mmCIF file of C-alpha atoms and ligand atoms in Angstrom:
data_model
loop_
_atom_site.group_PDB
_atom_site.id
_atom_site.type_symbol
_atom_site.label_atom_id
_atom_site.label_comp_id
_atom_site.label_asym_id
_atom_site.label_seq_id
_atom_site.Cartn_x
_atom_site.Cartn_y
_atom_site.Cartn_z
ATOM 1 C CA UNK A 1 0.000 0.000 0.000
ATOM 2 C CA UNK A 2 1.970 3.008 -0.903
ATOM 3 C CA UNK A 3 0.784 6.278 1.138
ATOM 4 C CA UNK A 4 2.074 9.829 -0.442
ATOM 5 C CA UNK A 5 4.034 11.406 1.881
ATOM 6 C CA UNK A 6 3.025 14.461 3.996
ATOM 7 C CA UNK A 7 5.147 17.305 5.038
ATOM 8 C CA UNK A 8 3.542 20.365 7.194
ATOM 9 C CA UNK A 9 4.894 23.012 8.898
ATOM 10 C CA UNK A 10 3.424 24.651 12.170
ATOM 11 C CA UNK A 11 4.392 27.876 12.735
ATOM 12 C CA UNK A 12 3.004 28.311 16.116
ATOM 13 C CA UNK A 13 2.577 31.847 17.645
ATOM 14 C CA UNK A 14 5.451 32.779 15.272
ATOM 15 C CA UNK A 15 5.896 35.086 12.075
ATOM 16 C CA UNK A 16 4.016 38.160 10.931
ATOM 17 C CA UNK A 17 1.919 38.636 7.450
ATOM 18 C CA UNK A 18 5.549 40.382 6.233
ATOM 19 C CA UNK A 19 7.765 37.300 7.203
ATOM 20 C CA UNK A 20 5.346 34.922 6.013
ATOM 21 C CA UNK A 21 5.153 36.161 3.034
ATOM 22 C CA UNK A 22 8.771 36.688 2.043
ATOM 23 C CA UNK A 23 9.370 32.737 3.559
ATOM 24 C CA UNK A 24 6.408 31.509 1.302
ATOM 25 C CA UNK A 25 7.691 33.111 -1.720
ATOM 26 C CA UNK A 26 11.335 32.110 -0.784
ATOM 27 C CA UNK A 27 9.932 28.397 -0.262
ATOM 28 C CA UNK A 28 7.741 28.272 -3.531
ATOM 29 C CA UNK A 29 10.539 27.611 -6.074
ATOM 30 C CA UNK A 30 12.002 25.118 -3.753
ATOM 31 C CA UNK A 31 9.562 22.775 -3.263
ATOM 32 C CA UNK A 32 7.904 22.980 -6.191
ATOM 33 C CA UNK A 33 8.757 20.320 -7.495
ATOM 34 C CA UNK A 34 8.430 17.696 -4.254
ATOM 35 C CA UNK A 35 6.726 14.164 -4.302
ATOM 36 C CA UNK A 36 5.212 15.014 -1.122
ATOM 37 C CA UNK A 37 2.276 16.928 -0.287
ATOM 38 C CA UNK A 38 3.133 19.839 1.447
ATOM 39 C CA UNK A 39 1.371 22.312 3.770
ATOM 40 C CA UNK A 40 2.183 24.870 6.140
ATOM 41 C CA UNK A 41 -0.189 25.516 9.303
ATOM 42 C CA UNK A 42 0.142 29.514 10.444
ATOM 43 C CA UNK A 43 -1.692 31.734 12.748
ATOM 44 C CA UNK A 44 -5.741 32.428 12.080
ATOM 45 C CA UNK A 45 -5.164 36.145 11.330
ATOM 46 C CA UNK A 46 -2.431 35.471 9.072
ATOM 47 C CA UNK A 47 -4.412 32.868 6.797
ATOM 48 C CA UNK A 48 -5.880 34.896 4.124
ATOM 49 C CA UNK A 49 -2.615 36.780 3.452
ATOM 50 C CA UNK A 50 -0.769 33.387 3.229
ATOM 51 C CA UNK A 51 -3.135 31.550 0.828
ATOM 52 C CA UNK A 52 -2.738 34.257 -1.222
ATOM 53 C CA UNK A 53 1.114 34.309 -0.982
ATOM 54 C CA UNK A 54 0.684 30.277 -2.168
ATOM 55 C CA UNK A 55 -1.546 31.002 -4.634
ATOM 56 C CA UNK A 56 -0.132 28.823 -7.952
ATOM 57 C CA UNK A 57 2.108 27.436 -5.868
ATOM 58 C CA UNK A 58 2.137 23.864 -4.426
ATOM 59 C CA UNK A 59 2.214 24.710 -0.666
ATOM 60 C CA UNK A 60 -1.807 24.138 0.845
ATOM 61 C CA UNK A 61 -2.398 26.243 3.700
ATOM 62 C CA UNK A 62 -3.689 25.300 7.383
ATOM 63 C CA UNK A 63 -4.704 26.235 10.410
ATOM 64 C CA UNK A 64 -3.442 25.900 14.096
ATOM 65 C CA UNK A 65 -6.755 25.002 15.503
ATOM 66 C CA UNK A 66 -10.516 24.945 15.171
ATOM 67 C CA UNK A 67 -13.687 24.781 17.680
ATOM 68 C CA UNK A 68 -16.086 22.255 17.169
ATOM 69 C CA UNK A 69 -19.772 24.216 16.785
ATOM 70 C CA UNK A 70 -20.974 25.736 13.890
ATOM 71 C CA UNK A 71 -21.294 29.430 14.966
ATOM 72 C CA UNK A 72 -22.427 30.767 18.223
ATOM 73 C CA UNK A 73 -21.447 32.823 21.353
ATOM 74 C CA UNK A 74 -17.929 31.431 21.470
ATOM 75 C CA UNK A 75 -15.964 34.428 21.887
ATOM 76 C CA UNK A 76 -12.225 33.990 20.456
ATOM 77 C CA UNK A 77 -12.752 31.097 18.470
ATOM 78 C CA UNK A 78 -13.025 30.363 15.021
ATOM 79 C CA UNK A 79 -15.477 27.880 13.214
ATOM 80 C CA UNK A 80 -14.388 25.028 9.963
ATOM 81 C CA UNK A 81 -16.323 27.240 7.880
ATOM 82 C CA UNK A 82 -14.268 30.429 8.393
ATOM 83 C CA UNK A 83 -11.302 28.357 7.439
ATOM 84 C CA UNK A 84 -12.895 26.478 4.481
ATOM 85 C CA UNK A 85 -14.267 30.378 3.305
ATOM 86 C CA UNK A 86 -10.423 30.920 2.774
ATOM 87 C CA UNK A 87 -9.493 27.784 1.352
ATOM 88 C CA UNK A 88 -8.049 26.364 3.959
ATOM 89 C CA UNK A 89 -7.522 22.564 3.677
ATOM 90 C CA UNK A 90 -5.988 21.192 6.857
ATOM 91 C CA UNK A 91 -6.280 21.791 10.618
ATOM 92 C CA UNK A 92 -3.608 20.646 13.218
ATOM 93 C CA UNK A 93 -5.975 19.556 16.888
ATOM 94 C CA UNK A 94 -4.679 18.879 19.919
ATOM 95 C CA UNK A 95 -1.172 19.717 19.539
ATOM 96 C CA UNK A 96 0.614 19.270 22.680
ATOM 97 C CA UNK A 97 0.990 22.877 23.530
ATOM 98 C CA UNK A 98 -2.637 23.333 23.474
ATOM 99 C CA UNK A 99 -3.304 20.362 25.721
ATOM 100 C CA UNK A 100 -0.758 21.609 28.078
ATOM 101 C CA UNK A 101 -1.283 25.382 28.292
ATOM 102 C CA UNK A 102 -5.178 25.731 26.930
ATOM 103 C CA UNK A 103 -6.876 22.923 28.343
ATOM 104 C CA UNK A 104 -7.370 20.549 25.404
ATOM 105 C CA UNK A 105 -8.615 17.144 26.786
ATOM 106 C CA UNK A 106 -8.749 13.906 24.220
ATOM 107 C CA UNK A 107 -13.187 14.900 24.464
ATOM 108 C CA UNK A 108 -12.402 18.479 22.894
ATOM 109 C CA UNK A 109 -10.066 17.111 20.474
ATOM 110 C CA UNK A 110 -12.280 14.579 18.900
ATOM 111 C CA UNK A 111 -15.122 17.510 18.995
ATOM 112 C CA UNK A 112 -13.111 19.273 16.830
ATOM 113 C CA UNK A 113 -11.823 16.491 14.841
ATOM 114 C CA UNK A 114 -15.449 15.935 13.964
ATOM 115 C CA UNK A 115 -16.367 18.764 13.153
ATOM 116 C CA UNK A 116 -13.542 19.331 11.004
ATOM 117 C CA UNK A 117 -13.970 16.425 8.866
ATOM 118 C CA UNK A 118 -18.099 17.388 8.590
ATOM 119 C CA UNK A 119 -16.757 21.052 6.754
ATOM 120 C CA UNK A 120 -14.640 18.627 4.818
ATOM 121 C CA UNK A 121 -11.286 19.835 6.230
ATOM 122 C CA UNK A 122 -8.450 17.598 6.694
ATOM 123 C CA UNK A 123 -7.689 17.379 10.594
ATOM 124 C CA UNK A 124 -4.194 16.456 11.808
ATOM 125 C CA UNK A 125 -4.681 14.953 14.872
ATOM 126 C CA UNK A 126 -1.385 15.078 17.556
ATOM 127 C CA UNK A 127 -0.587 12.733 19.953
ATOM 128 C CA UNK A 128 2.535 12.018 22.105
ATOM 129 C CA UNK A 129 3.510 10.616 25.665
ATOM 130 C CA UNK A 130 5.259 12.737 27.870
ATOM 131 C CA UNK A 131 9.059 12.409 28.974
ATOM 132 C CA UNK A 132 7.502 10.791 32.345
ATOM 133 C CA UNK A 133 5.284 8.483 30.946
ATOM 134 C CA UNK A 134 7.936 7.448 28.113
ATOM 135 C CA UNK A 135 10.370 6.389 31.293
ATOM 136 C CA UNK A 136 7.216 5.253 33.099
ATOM 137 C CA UNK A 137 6.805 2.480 30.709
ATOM 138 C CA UNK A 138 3.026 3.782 29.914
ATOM 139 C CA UNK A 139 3.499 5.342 26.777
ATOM 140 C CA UNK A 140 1.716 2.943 24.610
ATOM 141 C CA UNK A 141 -1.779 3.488 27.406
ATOM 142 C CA UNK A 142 -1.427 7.130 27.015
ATOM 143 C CA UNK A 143 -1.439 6.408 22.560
ATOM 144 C CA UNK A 144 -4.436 4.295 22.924
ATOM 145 C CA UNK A 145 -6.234 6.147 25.055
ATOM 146 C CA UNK A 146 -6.045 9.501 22.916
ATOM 147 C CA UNK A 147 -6.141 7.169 20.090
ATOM 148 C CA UNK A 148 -9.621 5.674 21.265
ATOM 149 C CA UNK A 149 -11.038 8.756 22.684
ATOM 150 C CA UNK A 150 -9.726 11.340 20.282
ATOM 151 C CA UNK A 151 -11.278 9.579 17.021
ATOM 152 C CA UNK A 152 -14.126 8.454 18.512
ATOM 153 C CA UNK A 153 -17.122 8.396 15.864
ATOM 154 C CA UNK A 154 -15.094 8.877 12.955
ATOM 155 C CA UNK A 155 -16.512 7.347 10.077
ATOM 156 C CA UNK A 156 -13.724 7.174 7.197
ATOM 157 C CA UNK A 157 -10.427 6.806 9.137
ATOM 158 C CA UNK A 158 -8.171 7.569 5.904
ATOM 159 C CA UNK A 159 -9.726 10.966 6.036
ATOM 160 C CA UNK A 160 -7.298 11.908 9.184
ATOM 161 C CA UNK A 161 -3.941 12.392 9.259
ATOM 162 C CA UNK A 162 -2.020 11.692 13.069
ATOM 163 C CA UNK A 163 1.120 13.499 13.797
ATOM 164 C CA UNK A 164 2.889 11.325 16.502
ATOM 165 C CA UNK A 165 4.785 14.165 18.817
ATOM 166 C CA UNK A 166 6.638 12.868 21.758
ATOM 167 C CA UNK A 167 6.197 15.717 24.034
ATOM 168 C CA UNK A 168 9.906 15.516 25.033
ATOM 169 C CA UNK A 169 10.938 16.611 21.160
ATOM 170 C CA UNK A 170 9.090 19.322 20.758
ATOM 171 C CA UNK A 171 11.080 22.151 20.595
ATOM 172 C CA UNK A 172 13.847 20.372 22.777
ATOM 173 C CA UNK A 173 16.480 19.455 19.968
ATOM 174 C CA UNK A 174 16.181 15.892 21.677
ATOM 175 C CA UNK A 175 14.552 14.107 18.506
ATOM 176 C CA UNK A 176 13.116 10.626 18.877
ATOM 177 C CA UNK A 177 15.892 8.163 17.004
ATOM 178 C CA UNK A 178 14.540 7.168 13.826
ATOM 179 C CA UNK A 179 13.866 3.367 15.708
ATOM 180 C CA UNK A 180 11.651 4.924 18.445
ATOM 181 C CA UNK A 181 9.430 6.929 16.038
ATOM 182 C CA UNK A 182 8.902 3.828 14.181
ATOM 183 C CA UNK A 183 8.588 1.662 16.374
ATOM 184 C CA UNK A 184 5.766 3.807 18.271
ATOM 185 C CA UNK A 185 4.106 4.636 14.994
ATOM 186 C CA UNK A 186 3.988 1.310 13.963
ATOM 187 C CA UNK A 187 2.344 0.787 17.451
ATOM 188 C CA UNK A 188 -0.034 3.570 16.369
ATOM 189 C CA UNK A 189 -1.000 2.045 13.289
ATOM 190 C CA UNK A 190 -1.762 -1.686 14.642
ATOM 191 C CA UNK A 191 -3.993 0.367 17.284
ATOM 192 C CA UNK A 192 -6.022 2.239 15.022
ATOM 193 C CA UNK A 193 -6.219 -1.133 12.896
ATOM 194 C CA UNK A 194 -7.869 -2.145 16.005
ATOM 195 C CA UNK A 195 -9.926 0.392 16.435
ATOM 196 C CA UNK A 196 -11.013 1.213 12.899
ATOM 197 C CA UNK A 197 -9.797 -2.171 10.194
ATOM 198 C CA UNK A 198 -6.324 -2.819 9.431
ATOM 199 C CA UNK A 199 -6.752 -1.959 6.227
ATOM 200 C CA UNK A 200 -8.092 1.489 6.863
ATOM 201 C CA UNK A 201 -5.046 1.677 8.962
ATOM 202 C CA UNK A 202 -2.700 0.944 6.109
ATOM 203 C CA UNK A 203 -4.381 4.269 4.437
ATOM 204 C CA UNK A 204 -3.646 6.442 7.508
ATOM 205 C CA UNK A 205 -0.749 8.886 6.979
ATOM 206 C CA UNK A 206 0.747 9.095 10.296
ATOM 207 C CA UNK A 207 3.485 11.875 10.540
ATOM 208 C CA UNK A 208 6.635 12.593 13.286
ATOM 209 C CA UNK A 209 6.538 15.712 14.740
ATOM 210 C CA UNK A 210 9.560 16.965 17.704
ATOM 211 C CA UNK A 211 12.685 18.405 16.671
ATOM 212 C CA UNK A 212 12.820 17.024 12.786
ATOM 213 C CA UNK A 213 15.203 19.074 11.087
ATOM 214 C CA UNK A 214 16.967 19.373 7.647
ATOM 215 C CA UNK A 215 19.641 16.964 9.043
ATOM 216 C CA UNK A 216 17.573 14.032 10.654
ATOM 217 C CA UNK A 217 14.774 14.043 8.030
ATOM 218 C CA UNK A 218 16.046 11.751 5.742
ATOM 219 C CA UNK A 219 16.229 8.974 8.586
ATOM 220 C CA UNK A 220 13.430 9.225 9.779
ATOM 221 C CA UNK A 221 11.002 9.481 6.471
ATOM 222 C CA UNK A 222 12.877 6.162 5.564
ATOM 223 C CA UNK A 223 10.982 4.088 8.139
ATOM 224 C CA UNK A 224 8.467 2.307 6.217
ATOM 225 C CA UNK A 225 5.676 3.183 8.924
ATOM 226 C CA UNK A 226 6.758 7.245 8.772
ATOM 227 C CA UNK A 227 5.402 8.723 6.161
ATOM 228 C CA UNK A 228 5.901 12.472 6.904
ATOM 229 C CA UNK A 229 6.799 15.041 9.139
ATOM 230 C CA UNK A 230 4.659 18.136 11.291
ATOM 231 C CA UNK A 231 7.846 20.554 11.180
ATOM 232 C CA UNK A 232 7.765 23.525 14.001
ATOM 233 C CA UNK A 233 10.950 25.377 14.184
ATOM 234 C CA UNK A 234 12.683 24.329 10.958
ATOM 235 C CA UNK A 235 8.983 25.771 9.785
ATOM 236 C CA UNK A 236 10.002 29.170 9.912
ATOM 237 C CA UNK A 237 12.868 29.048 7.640
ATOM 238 C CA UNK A 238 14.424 28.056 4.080
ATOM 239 C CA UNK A 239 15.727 24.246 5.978
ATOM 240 C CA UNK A 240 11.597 23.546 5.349
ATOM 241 C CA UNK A 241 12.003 22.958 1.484
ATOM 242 C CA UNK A 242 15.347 20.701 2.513
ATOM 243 C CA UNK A 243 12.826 18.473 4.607
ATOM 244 C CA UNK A 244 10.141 18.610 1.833
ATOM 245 C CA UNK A 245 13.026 17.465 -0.423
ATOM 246 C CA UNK A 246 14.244 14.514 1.547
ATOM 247 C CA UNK A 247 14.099 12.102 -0.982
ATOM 248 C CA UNK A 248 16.203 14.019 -3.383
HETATM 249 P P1 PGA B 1 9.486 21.348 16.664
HETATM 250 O O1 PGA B 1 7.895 21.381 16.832
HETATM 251 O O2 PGA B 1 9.755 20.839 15.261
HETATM 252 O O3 PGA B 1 9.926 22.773 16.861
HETATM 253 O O4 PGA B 1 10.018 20.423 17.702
HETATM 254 C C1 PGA B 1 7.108 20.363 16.293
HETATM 255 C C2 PGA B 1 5.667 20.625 16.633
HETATM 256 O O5 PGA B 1 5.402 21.125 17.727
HETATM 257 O O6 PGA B 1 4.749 20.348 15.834
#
């Protein structure tokens, strides 16, 4: 079963609609010419300045996050159908920041991992022990369980994409080695064969995210369970198209 790989970047709280715009116009020519899909996730006020800047170009714009109702009196947030006005094609949920500093639970997450596949968005669902609970010994209970609670209800499981993110990556410099991501992700992928059929889960494009750089990329996309990458830091400069281009 051959999956296309998957290569997004998250820019987090980081960038302005100047930066972005000189980095997506500095990317463009790079990666144009990548196997991969490729898509970078910004800020919600800087999304309609960026599709714009990737307009003609084959880098898809995302978001960071989404809330799960419609419309309504939910000050702050923003709804799938905002982002799908804009032509926005992917969503990140549950990244690990927002579970630790805004009070994402595995229940909100697959509320808005519902809702974004009923607007038709693509959501990238994160999940990803802890340092504690990967020297606990409890890292594959803590997968399932955001696994089994997170996707809850969801009807065509090749319509998600996971990002695996070992909490003690992100942003740390300390990357999983290319046998740990594997080896979890292929963990991942017998679970939601499990939970969903294993064939669905040989259709699921399950990325690393933590600390995967222009120098560690090429390891790590040649595990045969890997088949991408959700890119923060190395996001927010020209080392992005290098990671795009890791098969070249
Ligand atoms: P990092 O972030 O690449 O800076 O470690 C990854 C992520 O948080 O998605």
């Amino acid at each position: 079963m051959s999956r296309k790989a998957f290569i997004a970047g998250n820019w987090k709280m980081n960038m302005t609609a100047e930066s972005g715009k000189k980095l997506i116009k500095e990317l463009a020519p790079l990666v144009k010419d990548a196997n991969c899909d490729v898509a970078l996730c910004v800020p919600a006020i800087l999304i309609p300045e960026m599709i714009k800047a990737a307009e003609g170009t084959n880098i898809k714009i995302g978001a960071e996050n989404v809330h799960w109702a419609k419309s309504g009196a939910y000050t702050g947030e923003i709804s799938a159908d905002m982002l799908k006005e804009y032509g926005v094609e992917y969503v990140i949920i549950g990244h690990s920041e927002r579970r630790q500093y805004f009070g994402e639970t595995d229940e909100t997450v697959n509320k808005r991992t519902l809702a974004a596949l009923d607007a038709k968005l693509t959501p990238i669902v994160c999940i990803g022990e802890l340092l504690e609970e990967r020297e606990n010994g409890s890292t594959e209970n803590v997968l399932s369980r955001q696994l089994t609670e997170g996707l809850k209800g969801v009807d065509d499981i090749s319509k998600v994409v996971i990002a695996y993110e070992p909490v003690w990556a992100i942003g740390t410099g300390r990357t999983a080695t290319d046998e740990q991501a594997q080896e979890t992700i292929a963990f991942i992928r017998r679970k939601i064969g499990e939970l969903f059929c294993p064939e669905c889960a040989k259709k699921v494009i399950i990325q690393y995210g933590g600390s995967m750089n222009a120098g560690n990329c090429k390891g790590l996309m040649a595990q045969p369970d890997i088949d991408g990458g959700l890119i923060g830091g190395a996001s927010l400069k020209l080392d992005f198209a290098t990671i795009v281009n890791y098969d070249k």
